[in-house]
Amino acid sequence: MRLELKATVKFVKDLLSCDRDLDETTLDVFSANLRDTLTSHYNQHWFPERPTKGTGYRCIRINHTMDPLVAKAGAASGLSEESLRVVMPKELTIWCDPGEVSYRIGENGSVCVIYEHKGKIVKKSSNVNSQCRVQSYSRLPSKIDISRYVGLAAYAS
């Protein structure tokens, strides 16, 4: 669960880092709070032998309303739901499952894999377009480099 949470938290932190008003310290505090919130929430709902079991419970969903777990981590970090909503895509779904973390921006967007672990082999893709076609969404910060979200490399450090 540790690597999956690390990938999830890093992805959300990178989205928030597009807000130039948020300093690195605030982002780090938010990341720690989100990690702790997700760890606590997922603790009894993590089934490596059946990764799809509990996937709805572990889903982070922003769709006109802020996900309660992200909002909780934000509040603990001094960030309002409104300040989070301004930076985040209008519609975002993140699935944090044993062995895989993926996301989708928009209701009709493609599902893109952030992290995938198969046994001891981590699957990476050097060509983001072969794995995911990201549509242009007005609420997605232009600073985001989607290629950073493919494979473990951006999340293992």
Coordinates of N, CA and C in Angstrom, one line a residue:
M1 N 0.8 -1.2 0.0 CA 0.0 0.0 0.0 C 0.9 1.3 0.0
R2 N 2.1 1.1 0.5 CA 2.9 2.3 0.6 C 3.2 3.0 -0.7
L3 N 3.6 2.2 -1.7 CA 4.0 2.7 -3.0 C 2.7 3.3 -3.7
E4 N 1.6 2.6 -3.6 CA 0.4 3.1 -4.2 C 0.0 4.5 -3.6
L5 N 0.1 4.6 -2.3 CA -0.3 5.8 -1.6 C 0.7 6.9 -2.0
K6 N 2.0 6.6 -2.1 CA 3.0 7.5 -2.4 C 2.7 8.1 -3.8
A7 N 2.3 7.3 -4.8 CA 2.0 7.7 -6.1 C 0.8 8.6 -6.1
T8 N -0.2 8.2 -5.4 CA -1.5 9.0 -5.3 C -1.2 10.4 -4.7
V9 N -0.5 10.4 -3.6 CA -0.3 11.7 -2.9 C 0.6 12.6 -3.8
K10 N 1.6 12.0 -4.4 CA 2.5 12.8 -5.3 C 1.7 13.4 -6.5
F11 N 0.8 12.6 -7.0 CA 0.0 13.1 -8.1 C -0.9 14.3 -7.7
V12 N -1.6 14.2 -6.6 CA -2.4 15.3 -6.1 C -1.6 16.5 -5.7
K13 N -0.4 16.2 -5.1 CA 0.5 17.3 -4.7 C 1.0 18.1 -6.0
D14 N 1.3 17.3 -7.0 CA 1.7 18.0 -8.3 C 0.6 18.8 -8.9
L15 N -0.6 18.4 -8.8 CA -1.7 19.2 -9.3 C -1.8 20.5 -8.5
L16 N -1.7 20.4 -7.2 CA -1.8 21.6 -6.3 C -0.6 22.5 -6.5
S17 N 0.5 21.9 -6.9 CA 1.7 22.8 -7.0 C 1.6 23.8 -8.2
C18 N 0.6 23.6 -9.0 CA 0.3 24.6 -10.0 C -0.2 25.9 -9.5
D19 N -0.6 25.9 -8.3 CA -1.1 27.2 -7.6 C 0.1 27.9 -7.1
R20 N 0.5 29.0 -7.7 CA 1.7 29.7 -7.3 C 1.6 30.3 -5.9
D21 N 0.4 30.3 -5.3 CA 0.3 30.9 -4.0 C 0.6 29.9 -2.9
L22 N 0.7 28.6 -3.3 CA 1.0 27.5 -2.3 C 2.5 27.3 -2.3
D23 N 3.0 27.5 -1.1 CA 4.5 27.3 -0.9 C 4.8 25.8 -0.7
E24 N 6.0 25.4 -0.8 CA 6.5 24.0 -0.7 C 6.1 23.5 0.7
T25 N 6.2 24.3 1.8 CA 5.9 23.8 3.1 C 4.4 23.5 3.2
T26 N 3.6 24.3 2.7 CA 2.1 24.0 2.7 C 1.8 22.7 1.9
L27 N 2.5 22.6 0.8 CA 2.3 21.4 0.0 C 2.8 20.1 0.7
D28 N 3.9 20.2 1.4 CA 4.4 19.1 2.2 C 3.5 18.7 3.3
V29 N 3.0 19.7 4.0 CA 2.0 19.5 5.1 C 0.7 18.8 4.5
F30 N 0.2 19.3 3.4 CA -0.9 18.8 2.8 C -0.7 17.3 2.4
S31 N 0.5 17.1 1.8 CA 0.8 15.7 1.4 C 0.9 14.7 2.6
A32 N 1.5 15.2 3.7 CA 1.5 14.3 4.9 C 0.1 14.0 5.4
N33 N -0.7 15.1 5.4 CA -2.1 14.9 5.9 C -2.9 14.0 5.0
L34 N -2.7 14.2 3.7 CA -3.4 13.3 2.7 C -3.0 11.9 2.9
R35 N -1.7 11.6 3.0 CA -1.1 10.3 3.2 C -1.7 9.6 4.4
D36 N -1.7 10.4 5.5 CA -2.3 9.9 6.8 C -3.8 9.6 6.7
T37 N -4.5 10.5 6.0 CA -6.0 10.3 5.9 C -6.3 9.1 5.0
L38 N -5.6 9.0 3.9 CA -5.8 7.8 3.0 C -5.4 6.5 3.7
T39 N -4.3 6.5 4.4 CA -3.8 5.3 5.1 C -4.9 4.8 6.1
S40 N -5.4 5.8 6.9 CA -6.4 5.4 7.9 C -7.7 5.0 7.2
H41 N -8.1 5.6 6.1 CA -9.3 5.3 5.4 C -9.2 3.9 4.7
Y42 N -8.0 3.6 4.1 CA -7.9 2.4 3.4 C -7.5 1.2 4.2
N43 N -7.1 1.4 5.5 CA -6.5 0.4 6.3 C -7.2 -1.0 6.3
Q44 N -8.5 -0.9 6.5 CA -9.3 -2.2 6.5 C -10.0 -2.5 5.2
H45 N -9.5 -1.8 4.1 CA -10.1 -2.0 2.8 C -9.1 -2.1 1.8
W46 N -8.0 -2.9 2.1 CA -6.9 -3.1 1.2 C -6.7 -4.6 1.0
F47 N -7.0 -5.1 -0.2 CA -7.0 -6.6 -0.4 C -6.1 -6.9 -1.6
P48 N -4.8 -7.1 -1.3 CA -3.8 -7.3 -2.4 C -4.2 -8.6 -3.2
E49 N -4.8 -9.6 -2.5 CA -5.1 -10.8 -3.2 C -6.4 -10.6 -4.1
R50 N -7.1 -9.6 -3.9 CA -8.3 -9.2 -4.7 C -8.3 -7.7 -4.9
P51 N -7.5 -7.2 -5.8 CA -7.3 -5.7 -6.0 C -8.6 -4.9 -6.3
T52 N -9.5 -5.5 -7.0 CA -10.7 -4.8 -7.3 C -11.7 -4.7 -6.2
K53 N -11.6 -5.6 -5.2 CA -12.4 -5.5 -4.0 C -12.2 -4.2 -3.2
G54 N -13.2 -3.4 -3.1 CA -13.0 -2.1 -2.3 C -12.6 -1.0 -3.2
T55 N -12.5 -1.2 -4.5 CA -12.0 -0.1 -5.4 C -12.9 1.2 -5.3
G56 N -14.2 1.0 -5.2 CA -15.1 2.1 -5.0 C -14.9 2.9 -3.7
Y57 N -14.6 2.2 -2.7 CA -14.3 2.8 -1.4 C -13.0 3.6 -1.4
R58 N -12.0 3.1 -2.2 CA -10.7 3.8 -2.2 C -10.7 4.8 -3.3
C59 N -11.7 5.0 -4.1 CA -11.8 6.0 -5.2 C -11.8 7.4 -4.6
I60 N -11.0 8.3 -5.2 CA -11.0 9.7 -4.9 C -11.7 10.4 -6.0
R61 N -12.8 11.1 -5.7 CA -13.6 11.6 -6.7 C -13.9 13.1 -6.5
I62 N -13.6 13.9 -7.5 CA -14.0 15.3 -7.6 C -14.9 15.5 -8.8
N63 N -16.1 15.9 -8.5 CA -17.1 16.0 -9.5 C -18.1 17.1 -9.1
H64 N -17.7 18.3 -9.3 CA -18.5 19.5 -8.8 C -18.5 19.6 -7.3
T65 N -18.1 18.6 -6.6 CA -17.9 18.7 -5.1 C -16.5 18.1 -4.8
M66 N -15.9 18.5 -3.8 CA -14.6 18.1 -3.4 C -14.7 16.7 -2.7
D67 N -13.8 15.8 -3.0 CA -13.7 14.5 -2.3 C -13.6 14.8 -0.8
P68 N -14.3 14.1 0.0 CA -14.2 14.3 1.5 C -12.8 14.1 2.1
L69 N -12.1 13.1 1.5 CA -10.8 12.8 2.1 C -9.8 13.9 1.7
V70 N -9.9 14.4 0.5 CA -9.0 15.5 0.0 C -9.4 16.8 0.8
A71 N -10.7 17.0 1.0 CA -11.1 18.1 1.8 C -10.6 18.1 3.2
K72 N -10.6 16.9 3.8 CA -10.2 16.7 5.2 C -8.7 17.0 5.3
A73 N -7.9 16.5 4.4 CA -6.5 16.7 4.4 C -6.2 18.2 4.1
G74 N -7.0 18.8 3.3 CA -6.8 20.3 3.0 C -7.1 21.1 4.3
A75 N -8.2 20.8 5.0 CA -8.6 21.5 6.2 C -7.5 21.4 7.2
A76 N -7.0 20.2 7.4 CA -5.9 19.9 8.4 C -4.6 20.7 8.0
S77 N -4.5 21.1 6.7 CA -3.4 21.9 6.3 C -3.6 23.3 6.1
G78 N -4.8 23.8 6.5 CA -5.2 25.2 6.4 C -5.6 25.6 5.0
L79 N -6.1 24.6 4.2 CA -6.5 24.9 2.8 C -8.0 24.7 2.7
S80 N -8.8 25.7 2.2 CA -10.2 25.5 2.1 C -10.6 24.7 0.9
E81 N -11.8 24.1 0.9 CA -12.3 23.4 -0.2 C -12.2 24.3 -1.5
E82 N -12.6 25.5 -1.3 CA -12.6 26.4 -2.5 C -11.2 26.6 -3.1
S83 N -10.2 26.7 -2.2 CA -8.8 26.9 -2.8 C -8.4 25.6 -3.4
L84 N -8.8 24.5 -3.0 CA -8.5 23.2 -3.6 C -9.2 23.1 -4.9
R85 N -10.5 23.4 -5.0 CA -11.3 23.3 -6.2 C -10.8 24.2 -7.3
V86 N -10.2 25.4 -7.0 CA -9.7 26.3 -8.0 C -8.6 25.6 -8.8
V87 N -7.8 24.9 -8.1 CA -6.6 24.3 -8.8 C -6.9 22.9 -9.4
M88 N -7.7 22.2 -8.8 CA -8.0 20.8 -9.3 C -8.8 20.8 -10.5
P89 N -8.7 19.8 -11.4 CA -9.6 19.7 -12.5 C -11.1 19.6 -12.0
K90 N -12.0 20.1 -12.8 CA -13.4 20.1 -12.5 C -13.9 18.7 -12.2
E91 N -13.5 17.8 -13.0 CA -13.8 16.4 -12.8 C -12.6 15.5 -12.8
L92 N -12.4 14.8 -11.7 CA -11.2 14.0 -11.6 C -11.5 12.8 -10.8
T93 N -11.1 11.6 -11.2 CA -11.2 10.4 -10.5 C -9.9 9.7 -10.4
I94 N -9.5 9.3 -9.2 CA -8.3 8.6 -8.9 C -8.6 7.3 -8.3
W95 N -8.1 6.2 -8.8 CA -8.3 4.9 -8.2 C -7.0 4.4 -7.6
C96 N -7.0 4.2 -6.4 CA -5.8 3.7 -5.7 C -6.1 2.3 -5.2
D97 N -5.6 1.4 -6.0 CA -5.8 -0.1 -5.8 C -4.5 -0.8 -5.6
P98 N -4.6 -1.9 -4.9 CA -3.3 -2.7 -4.7 C -2.7 -3.0 -6.1
G99 N -1.5 -2.6 -6.3 CA -0.7 -2.8 -7.5 C -0.9 -1.8 -8.6
E100 N -1.9 -0.9 -8.5 CA -2.1 0.0 -9.5 C -2.8 1.3 -9.0
V101 N -2.3 2.4 -9.5 CA -3.0 3.7 -9.3 C -3.3 4.3 -10.7
S102 N -4.5 4.7 -10.9 CA -4.8 5.3 -12.2 C -5.8 6.5 -12.0
Y103 N -5.9 7.3 -13.0 CA -6.8 8.5 -12.9 C -7.5 8.7 -14.2
R104 N -8.5 9.5 -14.1 CA -9.3 10.0 -15.3 C -9.7 11.4 -15.1
I105 N -9.4 12.3 -16.1 CA -9.9 13.7 -16.0 C -11.1 13.8 -16.9
G106 N -12.2 14.2 -16.4 CA -13.4 14.3 -17.1 C -14.2 13.0 -17.1
E107 N -15.5 13.1 -17.4 CA -16.3 11.9 -17.4 C -16.0 11.0 -18.6
N108 N -15.5 11.6 -19.7 CA -15.3 10.8 -20.9 C -13.8 10.7 -21.2
G109 N -12.9 11.1 -20.3 CA -11.5 11.0 -20.5 C -11.0 9.6 -20.5
S110 N -9.8 9.4 -21.0 CA -9.2 8.1 -20.9 C -8.6 7.8 -19.5
V111 N -8.6 6.6 -19.1 CA -8.0 6.2 -17.9 C -6.5 6.0 -18.1
C112 N -5.8 6.7 -17.3 CA -4.3 6.7 -17.4 C -3.7 6.1 -16.2
V113 N -2.7 5.3 -16.3 CA -2.0 4.6 -15.2 C -0.9 5.5 -14.7
I114 N -0.9 5.8 -13.4 CA 0.2 6.5 -12.7 C 1.2 5.5 -12.3
Y115 N 0.8 4.4 -11.7 CA 1.7 3.4 -11.1 C 1.1 2.1 -11.3
E116 N 2.0 1.1 -11.7 CA 1.5 -0.3 -11.9 C 2.7 -1.2 -11.4
H117 N 2.3 -2.1 -10.6 CA 3.4 -3.0 -10.1 C 2.9 -4.5 -10.3
K118 N 3.7 -5.2 -11.0 CA 3.4 -6.6 -11.3 C 4.5 -7.4 -10.7
G119 N 4.3 -8.1 -9.6 CA 5.3 -8.9 -9.0 C 6.4 -8.0 -8.5
K120 N 7.6 -8.1 -9.0 CA 8.7 -7.2 -8.7 C 9.1 -6.4 -9.9
I121 N 8.3 -6.4 -10.9 CA 8.5 -5.6 -12.1 C 7.6 -4.4 -12.1
V122 N 8.2 -3.2 -12.3 CA 7.4 -2.0 -12.4 C 7.2 -1.7 -13.8
K123 N 6.0 -1.6 -14.3 CA 5.7 -1.2 -15.7 C 5.9 0.3 -15.9
K124 N 6.7 0.6 -16.9 CA 6.8 2.1 -17.2 C 6.6 2.2 -18.7
S125 N 6.2 3.4 -19.1 CA 6.0 3.7 -20.5 C 6.7 5.0 -20.8
S126 N 7.6 4.9 -21.8 CA 8.3 6.1 -22.2 C 7.4 7.0 -23.2
N127 N 6.4 6.4 -23.7 CA 5.5 7.1 -24.6 C 4.2 7.3 -24.0
V128 N 3.9 8.5 -23.4 CA 2.6 8.7 -22.7 C 1.5 8.6 -23.7
N129 N 1.6 8.9 -24.9 CA 0.5 8.8 -25.9 C 0.1 7.4 -26.2
S130 N 1.0 6.4 -26.0 CA 0.6 5.1 -26.3 C -0.2 4.5 -25.1
Q131 N -0.2 5.2 -24.0 CA -0.9 4.7 -22.8 C -2.1 5.5 -22.5
C132 N -2.1 6.8 -22.9 CA -3.2 7.7 -22.5 C -3.2 8.9 -23.5
R133 N -4.4 9.2 -23.8 CA -4.7 10.4 -24.6 C -5.4 11.4 -23.7
V134 N -4.7 12.4 -23.3 CA -5.3 13.4 -22.4 C -6.0 14.5 -23.2
Q135 N -7.3 14.7 -22.9 CA -8.0 15.8 -23.6 C -7.7 17.1 -22.9
S136 N -7.9 18.1 -23.6 CA -7.6 19.5 -23.0 C -8.8 19.9 -22.2
Y137 N -8.6 20.2 -20.9 CA -9.7 20.6 -20.0 C -9.3 22.0 -19.5
S138 N -10.2 22.9 -19.5 CA -9.9 24.3 -19.1 C -9.5 24.4 -17.7
R139 N -9.9 23.4 -16.8 CA -9.6 23.5 -15.4 C -8.3 22.8 -15.1
L140 N -7.7 22.1 -16.0 CA -6.4 21.4 -15.8 C -5.3 22.4 -16.0
P141 N -4.5 22.6 -14.9 CA -3.4 23.6 -15.0 C -2.5 23.2 -16.2
S142 N -2.1 24.2 -16.9 CA -1.3 24.0 -18.1 C 0.1 23.6 -17.7
K143 N 0.5 23.9 -16.5 CA 1.9 23.6 -16.0 C 2.1 22.1 -15.9
I144 N 1.1 21.3 -15.8 CA 1.2 19.9 -15.6 C 1.9 19.2 -16.8
D145 N 2.9 18.4 -16.6 CA 3.5 17.6 -17.6 C 3.0 16.2 -17.4
I146 N 2.1 15.7 -18.2 CA 1.4 14.4 -17.9 C 2.4 13.3 -18.0
S147 N 3.5 13.5 -18.8 CA 4.5 12.4 -18.9 C 5.1 12.0 -17.5
R148 N 5.1 13.0 -16.6 CA 5.6 12.7 -15.2 C 4.7 11.7 -14.5
Y149 N 3.5 11.4 -15.0 CA 2.6 10.5 -14.3 C 2.6 9.1 -14.8
V150 N 3.5 8.8 -15.6 CA 3.6 7.4 -16.2 C 4.7 6.7 -15.5
G151 N 4.4 5.6 -14.9 CA 5.4 4.7 -14.3 C 5.7 5.2 -12.9
L152 N 6.6 4.5 -12.3 CA 7.0 4.8 -10.9 C 8.1 5.9 -10.8
A153 N 8.8 6.1 -11.8 CA 10.0 7.0 -11.7 C 9.7 8.3 -11.0
A154 N 8.6 9.0 -11.3 CA 8.3 10.3 -10.7 C 7.8 10.1 -9.3
Y155 N 7.4 8.9 -8.8 CA 6.8 8.7 -7.5 C 7.7 8.0 -6.5
A156 N 8.7 7.4 -7.0 CA 9.6 6.6 -6.1 C 10.6 7.5 -5.3
S157 N 10.8 8.7 -5.8 CA 11.8 9.5 -5.1 C 11.2 10.3 -3.9

